[in-house]
């Protein structure tokens, strides 16, 4: 198993190197017109294990899998076990929009790493975890042609182009302890880092007019803390109820923003604007997050859970980097409060069955509704996502080793407003769950 983990670590490093190279070459790790605002689309926390259940996890305690949603959950484990989770994501999307009676449609698919996490025990009823995962992603590329005849008659054809790429990651390390065999308390340190590029071009077909290229590069880093607790109460026999809560502090972001604007004619260009702003932590910040959840489980046979999450971005400072978007023609963004309602379950027919393999497979399902951290036309139009999830874990070898799969089918946008982009997606999550007993002293007779 130690050799396996070394191979896995090498694979992860290669994947991250490939991901960084792809970003530099202009490839998107994710793609969505809704990522045009702020730091882009924010990923759901968790591994394929929790994402297959609608993204729940605040009140989840399961010794067979790593739950990164709540730092207090790391103590739900066998005391001598080493655990590792490595996951990837493949996203397929179809976009549609109606503008002026014309129906527009396009499609895209992307691939990215979703997480790499390890956990080890510390002492008796305490444990720790260390990992890295994406936090947000920017990926969009669209253009439109000027249709106002009065403008075209004066300057000929004009094309407006906008594209962006990049994103942020979170490196985290957390620890927790259990008291009185019921109450688990945990804390987590999170370090954010990443680079985001956004570009807007105005291109004139008439060579007598100079095209304008403008945009900015945002380099960010910051840190915050996340706290969690879980209280598990036995109801009867093998039936348990767990209450969970998490709170993540706001994060003041540091770094710099390089903004520019050039007037281009043939091979010559004139600088219209070139600013380099140093971020001191007062200009931009990530919102805090509160999560509460309750779960009911019957040992390791089945469980159900409901979670609610809320994050306040109203004072994030990202409104200065929103601008105008084609998501809703002529619309502008404004930071808001995001909310998420999630429910999920898992079920294992017979974990000890030695005759039928499929009875040892764990099956999962869930539903969710997410409201984004921004609104359009300030405060008038919200952007939401609704979806259903399915998942399963196929056990392999001994202990708790296995492959976990998750499927997320959903729609993002506004069901009542067809002028906004409707984003239909099918996301596939795959993770490798490794487990071994590492901390046993050899005994000789």
Tab-separated table of C-alpha atoms in Angstrom:
chain	number	residue	atom	x	y	z
A	1	UNK	CA	0.000	0.000	0.000
A	2	UNK	CA	2.873	2.395	0.673
A	3	UNK	CA	4.114	1.817	-2.871
A	4	UNK	CA	0.586	2.414	-4.177
A	5	UNK	CA	0.358	5.749	-2.367
A	6	UNK	CA	3.727	6.838	-3.765
A	7	UNK	CA	2.508	6.020	-7.268
A	8	UNK	CA	-0.732	7.899	-6.583
A	9	UNK	CA	1.136	10.967	-5.342
A	10	UNK	CA	3.300	10.979	-8.477
A	11	UNK	CA	0.166	10.731	-10.611
A	12	UNK	CA	-1.424	13.662	-8.805
A	13	UNK	CA	1.657	15.839	-9.300
A	14	UNK	CA	1.672	14.993	-13.004
A	15	UNK	CA	-2.000	15.853	-13.305
A	16	UNK	CA	-1.516	19.220	-11.611
A	17	UNK	CA	1.446	19.946	-13.882
A	18	UNK	CA	-0.722	19.058	-16.894
A	19	UNK	CA	-3.546	21.240	-15.577
A	20	UNK	CA	-1.239	24.231	-15.173
A	21	UNK	CA	0.212	23.741	-18.648
A	22	UNK	CA	-3.279	23.537	-20.133
A	23	UNK	CA	-4.243	26.812	-18.477
A	24	UNK	CA	-1.174	28.520	-19.915
A	25	UNK	CA	-2.033	27.204	-23.378
A	26	UNK	CA	-5.508	28.748	-23.164
A	27	UNK	CA	-7.427	25.564	-22.314
A	28	UNK	CA	-10.298	25.726	-19.850
A	29	UNK	CA	-10.448	23.484	-16.790
A	30	UNK	CA	-14.136	24.393	-16.667
A	31	UNK	CA	-16.434	26.384	-18.934
A	32	UNK	CA	-19.493	28.486	-18.154
A	33	UNK	CA	-20.699	31.963	-19.182
A	34	UNK	CA	-21.691	32.415	-15.527
A	35	UNK	CA	-18.019	32.368	-14.547
A	36	UNK	CA	-17.591	35.868	-15.991
A	37	UNK	CA	-18.224	37.461	-12.586
A	38	UNK	CA	-15.817	37.757	-9.645
A	39	UNK	CA	-13.732	34.644	-9.083
A	40	UNK	CA	-15.974	32.606	-11.378
A	41	UNK	CA	-17.987	29.521	-10.545
A	42	UNK	CA	-17.396	28.251	-7.022
A	43	UNK	CA	-16.986	24.484	-6.741
A	44	UNK	CA	-18.965	22.353	-4.349
A	45	UNK	CA	-16.762	21.181	-1.497
A	46	UNK	CA	-16.412	17.483	-0.868
A	47	UNK	CA	-15.338	14.324	-2.642
A	48	UNK	CA	-17.300	12.082	-5.024
A	49	UNK	CA	-18.641	10.383	-1.881
A	50	UNK	CA	-20.653	13.425	-0.744
A	51	UNK	CA	-21.279	14.888	-4.217
A	52	UNK	CA	-23.197	11.751	-5.144
A	53	UNK	CA	-25.644	12.615	-2.353
A	54	UNK	CA	-26.528	16.127	-3.485
A	55	UNK	CA	-23.427	17.687	-1.926
A	56	UNK	CA	-24.402	17.010	1.698
A	57	UNK	CA	-21.739	16.365	4.341
A	58	UNK	CA	-22.116	18.809	7.238
A	59	UNK	CA	-23.573	16.053	9.444
A	60	UNK	CA	-22.011	13.021	7.701
A	61	UNK	CA	-19.924	10.615	9.782
A	62	UNK	CA	-18.670	7.539	7.932
A	63	UNK	CA	-15.464	5.711	8.762
A	64	UNK	CA	-15.125	4.313	5.219
A	65	UNK	CA	-14.755	7.612	3.358
A	66	UNK	CA	-13.125	11.010	3.748
A	67	UNK	CA	-15.605	13.817	4.335
A	68	UNK	CA	-14.017	17.234	3.716
A	69	UNK	CA	-17.256	19.194	4.211
A	70	UNK	CA	-16.841	19.334	7.989
A	71	UNK	CA	-13.406	19.212	9.679
A	72	UNK	CA	-15.008	17.503	12.685
A	73	UNK	CA	-15.870	14.494	10.496
A	74	UNK	CA	-12.217	13.399	10.220
A	75	UNK	CA	-12.532	11.592	13.569
A	76	UNK	CA	-15.101	9.163	12.096
A	77	UNK	CA	-12.515	6.491	11.328
A	78	UNK	CA	-10.763	3.368	12.456
A	79	UNK	CA	-8.120	4.579	14.886
A	80	UNK	CA	-5.156	2.927	13.109
A	81	UNK	CA	-6.114	3.601	9.507
A	82	UNK	CA	-4.517	5.666	6.765
A	83	UNK	CA	-6.961	6.997	4.158
A	84	UNK	CA	-6.455	8.710	0.818
A	85	UNK	CA	-8.878	10.080	-1.798
A	86	UNK	CA	-7.982	11.214	-5.308
A	87	UNK	CA	-10.760	12.431	-7.603
A	88	UNK	CA	-11.293	13.811	-11.095
A	89	UNK	CA	-14.265	15.538	-12.736
A	90	UNK	CA	-15.625	15.514	-16.286
A	91	UNK	CA	-18.301	18.082	-17.130
A	92	UNK	CA	-20.594	18.113	-20.183
A	93	UNK	CA	-22.694	21.218	-20.884
A	94	UNK	CA	-25.285	22.459	-23.354
A	95	UNK	CA	-26.104	26.190	-23.460
A	96	UNK	CA	-29.199	27.810	-24.949
A	97	UNK	CA	-30.470	31.373	-25.076
A	98	UNK	CA	-33.176	33.337	-26.888
A	99	UNK	CA	-32.244	36.828	-28.090
A	100	UNK	CA	-34.567	38.848	-30.322
A	101	UNK	CA	-36.534	35.761	-31.250
A	102	UNK	CA	-33.374	33.894	-32.274
A	103	UNK	CA	-32.551	30.684	-30.418
A	104	UNK	CA	-28.843	30.162	-29.802
A	105	UNK	CA	-27.293	26.849	-28.775
A	106	UNK	CA	-23.785	25.555	-28.075
A	107	UNK	CA	-22.011	22.776	-26.161
A	108	UNK	CA	-18.768	22.202	-24.301
A	109	UNK	CA	-17.015	19.590	-22.165
A	110	UNK	CA	-14.092	19.910	-19.760
A	111	UNK	CA	-11.941	17.790	-17.478
A	112	UNK	CA	-10.313	18.727	-14.171
A	113	UNK	CA	-8.945	17.365	-10.911
A	114	UNK	CA	-11.475	17.603	-8.091
A	115	UNK	CA	-9.508	16.707	-4.949
A	116	UNK	CA	-6.518	15.018	-3.361
A	117	UNK	CA	-6.858	14.359	0.385
A	118	UNK	CA	-5.144	12.179	2.979
A	119	UNK	CA	-6.026	11.598	6.640
A	120	UNK	CA	-4.090	10.012	9.487
A	121	UNK	CA	-4.783	9.531	13.210
A	122	UNK	CA	-3.042	11.722	15.759
A	123	UNK	CA	-3.788	10.221	19.154
A	124	UNK	CA	-6.653	7.975	20.232
A	125	UNK	CA	-9.861	9.851	19.316
A	126	UNK	CA	-8.161	12.596	17.282
A	127	UNK	CA	-7.098	12.778	13.637
A	128	UNK	CA	-5.990	15.187	10.918
A	129	UNK	CA	-6.353	15.652	7.156
A	130	UNK	CA	-4.404	17.517	4.467
A	131	UNK	CA	-5.538	18.157	0.911
A	132	UNK	CA	-5.938	20.385	-2.108
A	133	UNK	CA	-8.920	21.061	-4.356
A	134	UNK	CA	-10.213	23.733	-6.762
A	135	UNK	CA	-12.133	26.597	-5.154
A	136	UNK	CA	-13.344	28.506	-8.213
A	137	UNK	CA	-12.900	28.501	-11.964
A	138	UNK	CA	-13.171	31.069	-14.758
A	139	UNK	CA	-13.759	29.806	-18.282
A	140	UNK	CA	-15.778	31.578	-20.961
A	141	UNK	CA	-15.404	32.678	-24.564
A	142	UNK	CA	-18.134	34.538	-26.443
A	143	UNK	CA	-18.587	37.274	-29.016
A	144	UNK	CA	-21.353	39.294	-30.621
A	145	UNK	CA	-21.673	41.529	-33.674
A	146	UNK	CA	-23.027	45.071	-33.540
A	147	UNK	CA	-26.553	45.155	-34.983
A	148	UNK	CA	-27.397	48.848	-34.602
A	149	UNK	CA	-27.642	50.063	-38.221
A	150	UNK	CA	-26.948	53.682	-37.257
A	151	UNK	CA	-23.575	52.649	-35.822
A	152	UNK	CA	-22.744	50.223	-38.633
A	153	UNK	CA	-23.509	52.909	-41.202
A	154	UNK	CA	-20.829	55.140	-39.693
A	155	UNK	CA	-18.017	52.731	-38.779
A	156	UNK	CA	-18.908	49.475	-40.600
A	157	UNK	CA	-18.965	46.145	-38.758
A	158	UNK	CA	-17.921	45.868	-35.104
A	159	UNK	CA	-17.277	42.630	-33.203
A	160	UNK	CA	-17.231	42.501	-29.402
A	161	UNK	CA	-15.181	39.644	-27.912
A	162	UNK	CA	-14.876	38.522	-24.303
A	163	UNK	CA	-12.967	35.589	-22.881
A	164	UNK	CA	-11.492	34.537	-19.573
A	165	UNK	CA	-9.596	31.693	-17.966
A	166	UNK	CA	-7.898	30.689	-14.733
A	167	UNK	CA	-9.178	30.069	-11.247
A	168	UNK	CA	-8.288	29.614	-7.606
A	169	UNK	CA	-7.342	26.595	-5.509
A	170	UNK	CA	-7.561	25.875	-1.812
A	171	UNK	CA	-4.875	24.081	0.162
A	172	UNK	CA	-6.223	22.954	3.515
A	173	UNK	CA	-5.099	21.212	6.693
A	174	UNK	CA	-7.435	20.348	9.546
A	175	UNK	CA	-7.603	18.395	12.780
A	176	UNK	CA	-10.357	17.247	15.123
A	177	UNK	CA	-10.970	15.376	18.351
A	178	UNK	CA	-13.939	13.502	19.828
A	179	UNK	CA	-15.060	13.997	23.409
A	180	UNK	CA	-17.349	11.716	25.429
A	181	UNK	CA	-17.716	9.516	22.310
A	182	UNK	CA	-20.433	11.853	21.008
A	183	UNK	CA	-19.134	15.362	20.404
A	184	UNK	CA	-16.510	15.962	17.693
A	185	UNK	CA	-14.883	19.372	17.292
A	186	UNK	CA	-12.578	20.334	14.436
A	187	UNK	CA	-10.714	23.269	12.913
A	188	UNK	CA	-9.182	23.803	9.493
A	189	UNK	CA	-6.683	26.222	7.996
A	190	UNK	CA	-7.319	27.131	4.332
A	191	UNK	CA	-4.911	28.868	1.967
A	192	UNK	CA	-6.302	30.255	-1.308
A	193	UNK	CA	-4.183	30.983	-4.366
A	194	UNK	CA	-4.633	31.409	-8.102
A	195	UNK	CA	-4.574	33.611	-11.204
A	196	UNK	CA	-7.519	34.872	-13.271
A	197	UNK	CA	-7.322	36.493	-16.729
A	198	UNK	CA	-10.241	38.384	-18.306
A	199	UNK	CA	-10.106	40.078	-21.713
A	200	UNK	CA	-12.557	42.260	-23.676
A	201	UNK	CA	-11.888	43.329	-27.281
A	202	UNK	CA	-13.688	45.721	-29.624
A	203	UNK	CA	-12.689	44.895	-33.217
A	204	UNK	CA	-13.491	47.230	-36.161
A	205	UNK	CA	-13.615	45.799	-39.664
A	206	UNK	CA	-12.747	49.229	-41.089
A	207	UNK	CA	-8.961	49.626	-40.915
A	208	UNK	CA	-9.323	53.388	-40.476
A	209	UNK	CA	-10.565	52.726	-36.929
A	210	UNK	CA	-8.350	51.324	-34.229
A	211	UNK	CA	-9.513	48.242	-32.356
A	212	UNK	CA	-9.343	48.291	-28.578
A	213	UNK	CA	-7.995	45.420	-26.484
A	214	UNK	CA	-8.545	45.663	-22.723
A	215	UNK	CA	-8.616	43.413	-19.691
A	216	UNK	CA	-6.918	42.533	-16.447
A	217	UNK	CA	-4.943	39.783	-14.746
A	218	UNK	CA	-5.786	39.112	-11.119
A	219	UNK	CA	-3.261	37.268	-8.929
A	220	UNK	CA	-4.790	36.340	-5.592
A	221	UNK	CA	-3.806	34.686	-2.356
A	222	UNK	CA	-5.343	34.652	1.093
A	223	UNK	CA	-6.126	32.463	4.047
A	224	UNK	CA	-8.979	31.738	6.393
A	225	UNK	CA	-10.181	29.312	9.047
A	226	UNK	CA	-13.075	26.878	9.140
A	227	UNK	CA	-14.590	25.399	12.291
A	228	UNK	CA	-16.918	22.465	12.640
A	229	UNK	CA	-18.679	20.290	15.154
A	230	UNK	CA	-20.799	17.149	15.081
A	231	UNK	CA	-22.890	15.634	17.837
A	232	UNK	CA	-23.959	12.010	17.443
A	233	UNK	CA	-26.833	10.632	19.534
A	234	UNK	CA	-27.854	6.982	19.653
A	235	UNK	CA	-31.626	6.624	19.424
A	236	UNK	CA	-32.094	2.857	19.673
A	237	UNK	CA	-30.288	-0.316	18.692
A	238	UNK	CA	-28.205	0.655	15.649
A	239	UNK	CA	-29.997	3.928	14.855
A	240	UNK	CA	-28.109	7.237	15.253
A	241	UNK	CA	-28.932	10.907	14.700
A	242	UNK	CA	-26.153	13.406	14.047
A	243	UNK	CA	-26.286	17.202	14.194
A	244	UNK	CA	-23.553	19.124	12.407
A	245	UNK	CA	-22.501	22.740	11.942
A	246	UNK	CA	-19.647	24.554	10.197
A	247	UNK	CA	-18.533	28.166	9.960
A	248	UNK	CA	-15.871	29.520	7.613
A	249	UNK	CA	-14.512	33.012	8.222
A	250	UNK	CA	-14.279	35.713	5.587
A	251	UNK	CA	-10.973	35.823	3.759
A	252	UNK	CA	-9.247	39.100	2.885
A	253	UNK	CA	-7.451	38.590	-0.418
A	254	UNK	CA	-3.973	39.844	-1.220
A	255	UNK	CA	-2.007	39.979	-4.465
A	256	UNK	CA	-2.196	42.356	-7.392
A	257	UNK	CA	-4.403	43.364	-10.328
A	258	UNK	CA	-2.755	44.328	-13.618
A	259	UNK	CA	-5.290	46.151	-15.818
A	260	UNK	CA	-4.574	47.374	-19.335
A	261	UNK	CA	-6.108	48.860	-22.483
A	262	UNK	CA	-4.490	49.161	-25.923
A	263	UNK	CA	-5.561	50.811	-29.151
A	264	UNK	CA	-4.419	48.580	-32.017
A	265	UNK	CA	-3.986	49.527	-35.676
A	266	UNK	CA	-2.250	47.058	-37.986
A	267	UNK	CA	1.011	46.108	-36.199
A	268	UNK	CA	1.110	49.252	-34.047
A	269	UNK	CA	-0.467	49.683	-30.621
A	270	UNK	CA	-0.819	52.595	-28.240
A	271	UNK	CA	-1.214	52.150	-24.503
A	272	UNK	CA	-4.426	53.722	-23.258
A	273	UNK	CA	-4.226	52.341	-19.745
A	274	UNK	CA	-1.713	50.321	-17.729
A	275	UNK	CA	-2.328	50.067	-13.988
A	276	UNK	CA	-0.771	47.783	-11.415
A	277	UNK	CA	-2.806	47.724	-8.206
A	278	UNK	CA	-1.462	45.982	-5.107
A	279	UNK	CA	-4.200	44.320	-3.039
A	280	UNK	CA	-3.702	44.945	0.673
A	281	UNK	CA	-6.564	42.737	1.894
A	282	UNK	CA	-9.082	45.575	2.137
A	283	UNK	CA	-10.215	45.688	-1.512
A	284	UNK	CA	-11.365	42.111	-2.141
A	285	UNK	CA	-12.567	39.320	0.112
A	286	UNK	CA	-14.241	35.935	-0.080
A	287	UNK	CA	-17.520	35.593	1.794
A	288	UNK	CA	-17.987	33.696	5.032
A	289	UNK	CA	-20.027	30.481	5.077
A	290	UNK	CA	-22.399	28.956	7.601
A	291	UNK	CA	-23.545	25.368	7.284
A	292	UNK	CA	-25.966	23.290	9.363
A	293	UNK	CA	-27.117	19.737	8.843
A	294	UNK	CA	-28.891	16.787	10.393
A	295	UNK	CA	-28.571	13.116	9.483
A	296	UNK	CA	-30.125	9.827	10.464
A	297	UNK	CA	-28.318	6.547	9.906
A	298	UNK	CA	-28.680	2.864	10.685
A	299	UNK	CA	-25.107	1.751	11.282
A	300	UNK	CA	-23.448	1.348	7.886
A	301	UNK	CA	-26.610	0.105	6.153
A	302	UNK	CA	-28.261	3.402	5.211
A	303	UNK	CA	-28.326	7.121	5.993
A	304	UNK	CA	-30.296	10.252	5.039
A	305	UNK	CA	-29.278	13.872	5.512
A	306	UNK	CA	-30.423	17.456	4.928
A	307	UNK	CA	-28.043	20.451	4.832
A	308	UNK	CA	-28.389	24.208	4.509
A	309	UNK	CA	-25.480	26.513	3.608
A	310	UNK	CA	-25.348	30.312	3.476
A	311	UNK	CA	-22.502	32.581	2.360
A	312	UNK	CA	-22.478	36.406	2.452
A	313	UNK	CA	-20.594	38.090	-0.423
A	314	UNK	CA	-22.272	41.514	-0.284
A	315	UNK	CA	-19.071	43.267	0.812
A	316	UNK	CA	-16.702	41.201	-1.326
A	317	UNK	CA	-15.564	44.141	-3.485
A	318	UNK	CA	-15.886	42.126	-6.705
A	319	UNK	CA	-18.553	44.436	-8.135
A	320	UNK	CA	-15.705	46.523	-9.554
A	321	UNK	CA	-14.693	43.507	-11.667
A	322	UNK	CA	-18.164	42.455	-12.834
A	323	UNK	CA	-18.920	44.652	-15.820
A	324	UNK	CA	-21.522	43.913	-18.458
A	325	UNK	CA	-22.374	40.378	-19.484
A	326	UNK	CA	-24.201	38.608	-22.299
A	327	UNK	CA	-25.742	36.248	-19.736
A	328	UNK	CA	-28.641	38.676	-19.668
A	329	UNK	CA	-28.193	41.127	-22.514
A	330	UNK	CA	-27.100	44.506	-21.112
A	331	UNK	CA	-27.125	43.166	-17.531
A	332	UNK	CA	-24.742	43.990	-14.726
A	333	UNK	CA	-23.688	41.952	-11.696
A	334	UNK	CA	-23.868	42.660	-7.993
A	335	UNK	CA	-22.575	40.564	-5.093
A	336	UNK	CA	-25.251	38.951	-2.963
A	337	UNK	CA	-25.897	36.192	-0.414
A	338	UNK	CA	-25.630	32.634	-1.730
A	339	UNK	CA	-27.767	29.829	-0.343
A	340	UNK	CA	-27.892	26.090	-0.847
A	341	UNK	CA	-30.451	23.452	0.133
A	342	UNK	CA	-29.274	19.843	-0.154
A	343	UNK	CA	-30.669	16.409	0.671
A	344	UNK	CA	-29.210	12.968	0.065
A	345	UNK	CA	-29.072	9.331	1.086
A	346	UNK	CA	-26.946	6.200	0.722
A	347	UNK	CA	-27.843	2.509	1.012
A	348	UNK	CA	-25.835	-0.723	1.113
A	349	UNK	CA	-27.934	-3.926	0.714
A	350	UNK	CA	-25.503	-6.283	2.486
A	351	UNK	CA	-21.932	-5.203	3.081
A	352	UNK	CA	-20.892	-8.679	4.267
A	353	UNK	CA	-22.395	-10.663	1.395
A	354	UNK	CA	-19.848	-13.120	-0.028
A	355	UNK	CA	-22.036	-14.454	-2.833
A	356	UNK	CA	-23.413	-11.406	-4.645
A	357	UNK	CA	-20.978	-8.575	-5.313
A	358	UNK	CA	-23.669	-5.985	-6.151
A	359	UNK	CA	-25.112	-6.328	-2.643
A	360	UNK	CA	-21.827	-4.991	-1.274
A	361	UNK	CA	-22.010	-1.921	-3.514
A	362	UNK	CA	-23.140	1.323	-1.854
A	363	UNK	CA	-25.799	3.280	-3.779
A	364	UNK	CA	-26.442	7.013	-3.386
A	365	UNK	CA	-28.798	9.743	-4.510
A	366	UNK	CA	-29.636	13.362	-3.763
A	367	UNK	CA	-31.178	16.663	-4.822
A	368	UNK	CA	-30.103	20.283	-4.382
A	369	UNK	CA	-30.922	23.913	-5.108
A	370	UNK	CA	-28.109	26.483	-5.205
A	371	UNK	CA	-28.522	30.261	-5.393
A	372	UNK	CA	-25.396	32.022	-6.679
A	373	UNK	CA	-23.386	34.682	-4.824
A	374	UNK	CA	-24.446	37.413	-7.249
A	375	UNK	CA	-27.574	38.865	-8.892
A	376	UNK	CA	-28.240	40.545	-12.227
A	377	UNK	CA	-29.573	44.092	-12.811
A	378	UNK	CA	-28.695	44.642	-9.369
A	379	UNK	CA	-30.890	42.527	-7.177
A	380	UNK	CA	-33.669	42.012	-9.721
A	381	UNK	CA	-32.698	38.639	-11.192
A	382	UNK	CA	-31.159	35.745	-9.304
A	383	UNK	CA	-29.137	32.910	-10.791
A	384	UNK	CA	-29.880	29.458	-9.444
A	385	UNK	CA	-28.998	25.831	-10.118
A	386	UNK	CA	-31.208	22.821	-9.461
A	387	UNK	CA	-30.201	19.215	-9.932
A	388	UNK	CA	-30.295	15.587	-8.945
A	389	UNK	CA	-27.331	13.347	-8.197
A	390	UNK	CA	-26.626	9.624	-8.297
A	391	UNK	CA	-23.626	7.681	-7.084
A	392	UNK	CA	-22.114	4.390	-6.043
A	393	UNK	CA	-18.958	2.906	-4.554
A	394	UNK	CA	-17.531	-0.322	-5.946
A	395	UNK	CA	-15.443	-2.064	-3.262
A	396	UNK	CA	-12.119	-3.591	-4.325
A	397	UNK	CA	-9.581	-5.701	-2.450
A	398	UNK	CA	-9.810	-5.618	1.341
A	399	UNK	CA	-10.546	-2.989	3.971
A	400	UNK	CA	-12.372	0.067	2.605
A	401	UNK	CA	-10.652	0.392	-0.761
A	402	UNK	CA	-12.882	1.170	-3.714
A	403	UNK	CA	-13.845	3.357	-6.654
A	404	UNK	CA	-16.562	5.951	-6.123
A	405	UNK	CA	-18.655	7.343	-8.966
A	406	UNK	CA	-21.051	10.280	-8.948
A	407	UNK	CA	-23.377	11.796	-11.547
A	408	UNK	CA	-24.836	15.314	-11.311
A	409	UNK	CA	-27.640	16.306	-13.696
A	410	UNK	CA	-28.800	19.899	-13.438
A	411	UNK	CA	-29.734	23.233	-14.932
A	412	UNK	CA	-28.309	26.651	-14.159
A	413	UNK	CA	-29.860	30.015	-14.960
A	414	UNK	CA	-33.362	31.407	-14.500
A	415	UNK	CA	-36.326	29.275	-15.554
A	416	UNK	CA	-38.603	32.322	-15.952
A	417	UNK	CA	-36.232	34.394	-18.093
A	418	UNK	CA	-35.398	32.871	-21.477
A	419	UNK	CA	-33.175	35.842	-22.404
A	420	UNK	CA	-30.658	34.496	-19.882
A	421	UNK	CA	-28.370	31.636	-20.807
A	422	UNK	CA	-29.743	28.250	-19.788
A	423	UNK	CA	-26.896	25.916	-18.831
A	424	UNK	CA	-27.771	22.211	-18.810
A	425	UNK	CA	-24.999	20.017	-17.452
A	426	UNK	CA	-24.100	16.419	-16.689
A	427	UNK	CA	-21.069	16.129	-14.428
A	428	UNK	CA	-19.219	12.875	-13.757
A	429	UNK	CA	-17.160	12.450	-10.571
A	430	UNK	CA	-14.705	9.586	-10.158
A	431	UNK	CA	-12.509	9.038	-7.131
A	432	UNK	CA	-10.125	6.386	-5.877
A	433	UNK	CA	-10.508	5.543	-2.171
A	434	UNK	CA	-7.414	4.007	-0.586
A	435	UNK	CA	-7.364	2.565	2.911
A	436	UNK	CA	-4.776	0.648	4.917
A	437	UNK	CA	-3.706	-0.043	8.498
A	438	UNK	CA	-0.362	1.678	8.970
A	439	UNK	CA	0.048	2.246	12.668
A	440	UNK	CA	0.381	-1.278	14.079
A	441	UNK	CA	3.547	-2.363	15.853
A	442	UNK	CA	4.828	-5.730	14.714
A	443	UNK	CA	4.927	-8.361	17.447
A	444	UNK	CA	7.260	-11.350	17.451
A	445	UNK	CA	6.942	-14.475	19.561
